[in-house]
Amino acid sequence: MKDSLLISGCLLGNNTKYNGKNNYIEGIDKLKEKYNLIVICPEVMGGLSIPRDPSEINGDKVYSNKGLDVTDEFNKGAIIAYELALKHNCKKALLKDGSPSCGSKNIYDGTFTGNKVNGEGITVRMLRKLDIEIYTEKEIEELLK
């Protein structure tokens, strides 16, 4: 039986990004041979639309570029992702770095100026409580070993 892998839907080509597009990665389909893919988009699962205004973390809150507090939606999506990880016994996750939900190494700094800082998104913070290994889109080869 294959292990389950939590994965950002945008990396698989699902048009779930804030701008209605995706972050498809060539060759990502190879993961289907090794893993049972559990596809998530915490922002959409939390109730945000496609497309939606870009959002960034500022302190303990998440705001859209229009100043709307969307923290509740981000938290709701993170909880749903957490519950899916538990349900499917996920030990690993492949998530889109830079995202205010899924970033595990870098996130935007909250100023909407394109600057990134070391940090983690809302969903990643929650998944870490389950000791899930988080991988970025640049580390797919490690998951295929």
PDB file of C-alpha atoms in Angstrom:
ATOM      1  CA  MET A   1       0.000   0.000   0.000  1.00  0.00           C
ATOM      2  CA  LYS A   2       1.269   3.471  -0.906  1.00  0.00           C
ATOM      3  CA  ASP A   3       2.008   6.120   1.688  1.00  0.00           C
ATOM      4  CA  SER A   4      -0.200   9.204   1.539  1.00  0.00           C
ATOM      5  CA  LEU A   5       1.298  12.556   0.552  1.00  0.00           C
ATOM      6  CA  LEU A   6      -0.462  15.833   1.273  1.00  0.00           C
ATOM      7  CA  ILE A   7       0.093  18.067  -1.772  1.00  0.00           C
ATOM      8  CA  SER A   8      -0.769  21.599  -2.863  1.00  0.00           C
ATOM      9  CA  GLY A   9      -3.289  21.346  -5.679  1.00  0.00           C
ATOM     10  CA  CYS A  10      -1.704  24.250  -7.573  1.00  0.00           C
ATOM     11  CA  LEU A  11       1.469  22.167  -8.031  1.00  0.00           C
ATOM     12  CA  LEU A  12      -0.605  19.507  -9.818  1.00  0.00           C
ATOM     13  CA  GLY A  13      -2.039  22.080 -12.215  1.00  0.00           C
ATOM     14  CA  ASN A  14      -5.260  22.903 -10.370  1.00  0.00           C
ATOM     15  CA  ASN A  15      -6.157  26.553 -10.940  1.00  0.00           C
ATOM     16  CA  THR A  16      -6.368  27.417  -7.247  1.00  0.00           C
ATOM     17  CA  LYS A  17      -3.864  30.292  -6.999  1.00  0.00           C
ATOM     18  CA  TYR A  18      -5.105  33.694  -5.927  1.00  0.00           C
ATOM     19  CA  ASN A  19      -5.001  34.820  -9.578  1.00  0.00           C
ATOM     20  CA  GLY A  20      -6.919  31.799 -10.878  1.00  0.00           C
ATOM     21  CA  LYS A  21      -3.799  30.154 -12.290  1.00  0.00           C
ATOM     22  CA  ASN A  22      -1.589  27.295 -11.078  1.00  0.00           C
ATOM     23  CA  ASN A  23       2.008  26.395 -10.275  1.00  0.00           C
ATOM     24  CA  TYR A  24       2.158  23.157 -12.281  1.00  0.00           C
ATOM     25  CA  ILE A  25       5.508  21.421 -12.209  1.00  0.00           C
ATOM     26  CA  GLU A  26       6.575  19.238 -15.124  1.00  0.00           C
ATOM     27  CA  GLY A  27       7.089  15.647 -14.022  1.00  0.00           C
ATOM     28  CA  ILE A  28       5.092  15.930 -10.818  1.00  0.00           C
ATOM     29  CA  ASP A  29       2.882  13.071 -12.020  1.00  0.00           C
ATOM     30  CA  LYS A  30       5.700  10.671 -11.093  1.00  0.00           C
ATOM     31  CA  LEU A  31       4.636  11.148  -7.475  1.00  0.00           C
ATOM     32  CA  LYS A  32       1.372   9.314  -8.241  1.00  0.00           C
ATOM     33  CA  GLU A  33       3.367   6.111  -8.761  1.00  0.00           C
ATOM     34  CA  LYS A  34       4.824   6.235  -5.255  1.00  0.00           C
ATOM     35  CA  TYR A  35       2.147   8.016  -3.200  1.00  0.00           C
ATOM     36  CA  ASN A  36      -1.567   8.292  -2.645  1.00  0.00           C
ATOM     37  CA  LEU A  37      -1.922  12.038  -3.273  1.00  0.00           C
ATOM     38  CA  ILE A  38      -4.155  13.960  -0.873  1.00  0.00           C
ATOM     39  CA  VAL A  39      -4.775  17.217  -2.725  1.00  0.00           C
ATOM     40  CA  ILE A  40      -5.360  20.394  -0.738  1.00  0.00           C
ATOM     41  CA  CYS A  41      -5.690  24.127  -1.170  1.00  0.00           C
ATOM     42  CA  PRO A  42      -6.201  25.464   2.359  1.00  0.00           C
ATOM     43  CA  GLU A  43      -7.206  28.904   1.140  1.00  0.00           C
ATOM     44  CA  VAL A  44     -10.032  27.529  -0.994  1.00  0.00           C
ATOM     45  CA  MET A  45     -10.976  24.934   1.633  1.00  0.00           C
ATOM     46  CA  GLY A  46     -11.202  27.804   4.129  1.00  0.00           C
ATOM     47  CA  GLY A  47     -13.779  29.580   1.998  1.00  0.00           C
ATOM     48  CA  LEU A  48     -11.775  32.004  -0.138  1.00  0.00           C
ATOM     49  CA  SER A  49     -12.681  32.344  -3.807  1.00  0.00           C
ATOM     50  CA  ILE A  50     -10.766  31.751  -7.030  1.00  0.00           C
ATOM     51  CA  PRO A  51      -9.575  34.265  -8.003  1.00  0.00           C
ATOM     52  CA  ARG A  52      -9.076  36.214  -4.775  1.00  0.00           C
ATOM     53  CA  ASP A  53      -7.063  39.160  -3.599  1.00  0.00           C
ATOM     54  CA  PRO A  54      -3.469  38.258  -2.719  1.00  0.00           C
ATOM     55  CA  SER A  55      -2.889  37.845   1.013  1.00  0.00           C
ATOM     56  CA  GLU A  56       0.147  38.021   3.269  1.00  0.00           C
ATOM     57  CA  ILE A  57       0.878  37.291   6.908  1.00  0.00           C
ATOM     58  CA  ASN A  58       1.452  40.298   9.147  1.00  0.00           C
ATOM     59  CA  GLY A  59       2.122  39.317  12.748  1.00  0.00           C
ATOM     60  CA  ASP A  60      -0.521  36.824  13.854  1.00  0.00           C
ATOM     61  CA  LYS A  61      -3.003  37.892  11.186  1.00  0.00           C
ATOM     62  CA  VAL A  62      -3.455  37.414   7.453  1.00  0.00           C
ATOM     63  CA  TYR A  63      -4.604  40.371   5.369  1.00  0.00           C
ATOM     64  CA  SER A  64      -5.551  40.785   1.737  1.00  0.00           C
ATOM     65  CA  ASN A  65      -3.842  43.500  -0.259  1.00  0.00           C
ATOM     66  CA  LYS A  66      -7.029  45.535   0.267  1.00  0.00           C
ATOM     67  CA  GLY A  67      -6.679  45.378   4.059  1.00  0.00           C
ATOM     68  CA  LEU A  68      -9.354  42.715   4.632  1.00  0.00           C
ATOM     69  CA  ASP A  69      -8.600  40.407   7.584  1.00  0.00           C
ATOM     70  CA  VAL A  70      -8.784  36.853   6.170  1.00  0.00           C
ATOM     71  CA  THR A  71      -7.197  35.126   9.158  1.00  0.00           C
ATOM     72  CA  ASP A  72     -10.323  33.086   9.926  1.00  0.00           C
ATOM     73  CA  GLU A  73     -10.425  31.620   6.419  1.00  0.00           C
ATOM     74  CA  PHE A  74      -6.728  30.740   6.555  1.00  0.00           C
ATOM     75  CA  ASN A  75      -7.163  29.102   9.968  1.00  0.00           C
ATOM     76  CA  LYS A  76     -10.218  27.151   8.818  1.00  0.00           C
ATOM     77  CA  GLY A  77      -8.334  25.844   5.770  1.00  0.00           C
ATOM     78  CA  ALA A  78      -5.367  24.875   7.944  1.00  0.00           C
ATOM     79  CA  ILE A  79      -7.635  22.910  10.267  1.00  0.00           C
ATOM     80  CA  ILE A  80      -9.198  21.053   7.329  1.00  0.00           C
ATOM     81  CA  ALA A  81      -5.724  20.232   5.949  1.00  0.00           C
ATOM     82  CA  TYR A  82      -4.662  19.042   9.415  1.00  0.00           C
ATOM     83  CA  GLU A  83      -7.722  16.791   9.653  1.00  0.00           C
ATOM     84  CA  LEU A  84      -7.058  15.335   6.188  1.00  0.00           C
ATOM     85  CA  ALA A  85      -3.440  14.643   7.137  1.00  0.00           C
ATOM     86  CA  LEU A  86      -4.636  12.796  10.248  1.00  0.00           C
ATOM     87  CA  LYS A  87      -7.343  10.879   8.384  1.00  0.00           C
ATOM     88  CA  HIS A  88      -4.913   9.679   5.698  1.00  0.00           C
ATOM     89  CA  ASN A  89      -1.960   9.174   8.063  1.00  0.00           C
ATOM     90  CA  CYS A  90       0.245  11.553   6.084  1.00  0.00           C
ATOM     91  CA  LYS A  91       3.858  11.661   7.183  1.00  0.00           C
ATOM     92  CA  LYS A  92       4.983  13.980   4.365  1.00  0.00           C
ATOM     93  CA  ALA A  93       3.618  17.014   2.544  1.00  0.00           C
ATOM     94  CA  LEU A  94       4.661  18.761  -0.669  1.00  0.00           C
ATOM     95  CA  LEU A  95       3.527  22.363  -0.413  1.00  0.00           C
ATOM     96  CA  LYS A  96       4.009  25.572  -2.408  1.00  0.00           C
ATOM     97  CA  ASP A  97       6.700  27.651  -0.782  1.00  0.00           C
ATOM     98  CA  GLY A  98       6.061  31.376  -0.421  1.00  0.00           C
ATOM     99  CA  SER A  99       2.342  30.878   0.155  1.00  0.00           C
ATOM    100  CA  PRO A 100       0.773  32.388   3.288  1.00  0.00           C
ATOM    101  CA  SER A 101      -0.782  28.945   3.831  1.00  0.00           C
ATOM    102  CA  CYS A 102       1.802  26.510   2.507  1.00  0.00           C
ATOM    103  CA  GLY A 103       5.142  28.318   2.718  1.00  0.00           C
ATOM    104  CA  SER A 104       7.638  26.308   4.744  1.00  0.00           C
ATOM    105  CA  LYS A 105      10.878  28.165   4.148  1.00  0.00           C
ATOM    106  CA  ASN A 106       9.790  31.593   2.869  1.00  0.00           C
ATOM    107  CA  ILE A 107       6.698  33.759   3.012  1.00  0.00           C
ATOM    108  CA  TYR A 108       6.026  37.290   1.832  1.00  0.00           C
ATOM    109  CA  ASP A 109       6.762  39.865   4.520  1.00  0.00           C
ATOM    110  CA  GLY A 110       3.272  41.354   4.820  1.00  0.00           C
ATOM    111  CA  THR A 111       4.029  44.607   2.999  1.00  0.00           C
ATOM    112  CA  PHE A 112       2.854  43.523  -0.490  1.00  0.00           C
ATOM    113  CA  THR A 113       6.139  44.718  -1.957  1.00  0.00           C
ATOM    114  CA  GLY A 114       7.359  41.307  -3.167  1.00  0.00           C
ATOM    115  CA  ASN A 115       9.856  40.897  -0.324  1.00  0.00           C
ATOM    116  CA  LYS A 116      10.203  37.417   1.139  1.00  0.00           C
ATOM    117  CA  VAL A 117      11.385  36.517   4.625  1.00  0.00           C
ATOM    118  CA  ASN A 118      12.122  33.261   6.388  1.00  0.00           C
ATOM    119  CA  GLY A 119       8.866  31.976   7.775  1.00  0.00           C
ATOM    120  CA  GLU A 120       6.023  29.511   7.626  1.00  0.00           C
ATOM    121  CA  GLY A 121       2.463  29.719   6.417  1.00  0.00           C
ATOM    122  CA  ILE A 122      -0.584  29.087   8.579  1.00  0.00           C
ATOM    123  CA  THR A 123      -1.157  25.508   7.344  1.00  0.00           C
ATOM    124  CA  VAL A 124       2.498  24.541   7.672  1.00  0.00           C
ATOM    125  CA  ARG A 125       2.524  25.751  11.287  1.00  0.00           C
ATOM    126  CA  MET A 126      -0.391  23.467  12.026  1.00  0.00           C
ATOM    127  CA  LEU A 127       1.021  20.449  10.143  1.00  0.00           C
ATOM    128  CA  ARG A 128       4.282  20.728  12.065  1.00  0.00           C
ATOM    129  CA  LYS A 129       2.286  19.794  15.192  1.00  0.00           C
ATOM    130  CA  LEU A 130       1.826  16.372  13.560  1.00  0.00           C
ATOM    131  CA  ASP A 131       5.565  16.091  12.841  1.00  0.00           C
ATOM    132  CA  ILE A 132       4.850  15.954   9.116  1.00  0.00           C
ATOM    133  CA  GLU A 133       7.935  16.377   6.943  1.00  0.00           C
ATOM    134  CA  ILE A 134       7.331  19.404   4.731  1.00  0.00           C
ATOM    135  CA  TYR A 135       8.865  19.578   1.250  1.00  0.00           C
ATOM    136  CA  THR A 136       8.817  22.452  -1.233  1.00  0.00           C
ATOM    137  CA  GLU A 137       8.358  22.260  -4.982  1.00  0.00           C
ATOM    138  CA  LYS A 138      12.160  22.350  -5.299  1.00  0.00           C
ATOM    139  CA  GLU A 139      12.522  19.104  -3.331  1.00  0.00           C
ATOM    140  CA  ILE A 140      10.401  16.705  -5.396  1.00  0.00           C
ATOM    141  CA  GLU A 141      13.392  14.503  -6.230  1.00  0.00           C
ATOM    142  CA  GLU A 142      13.846  13.777  -2.516  1.00  0.00           C
ATOM    143  CA  LEU A 143      10.270  12.484  -2.354  1.00  0.00           C
ATOM    144  CA  LEU A 144      10.886  10.198  -5.330  1.00  0.00           C
ATOM    145  CA  LYS A 145      13.921   8.466  -3.758  1.00  0.00           C
TER     146      LYS A 145
END
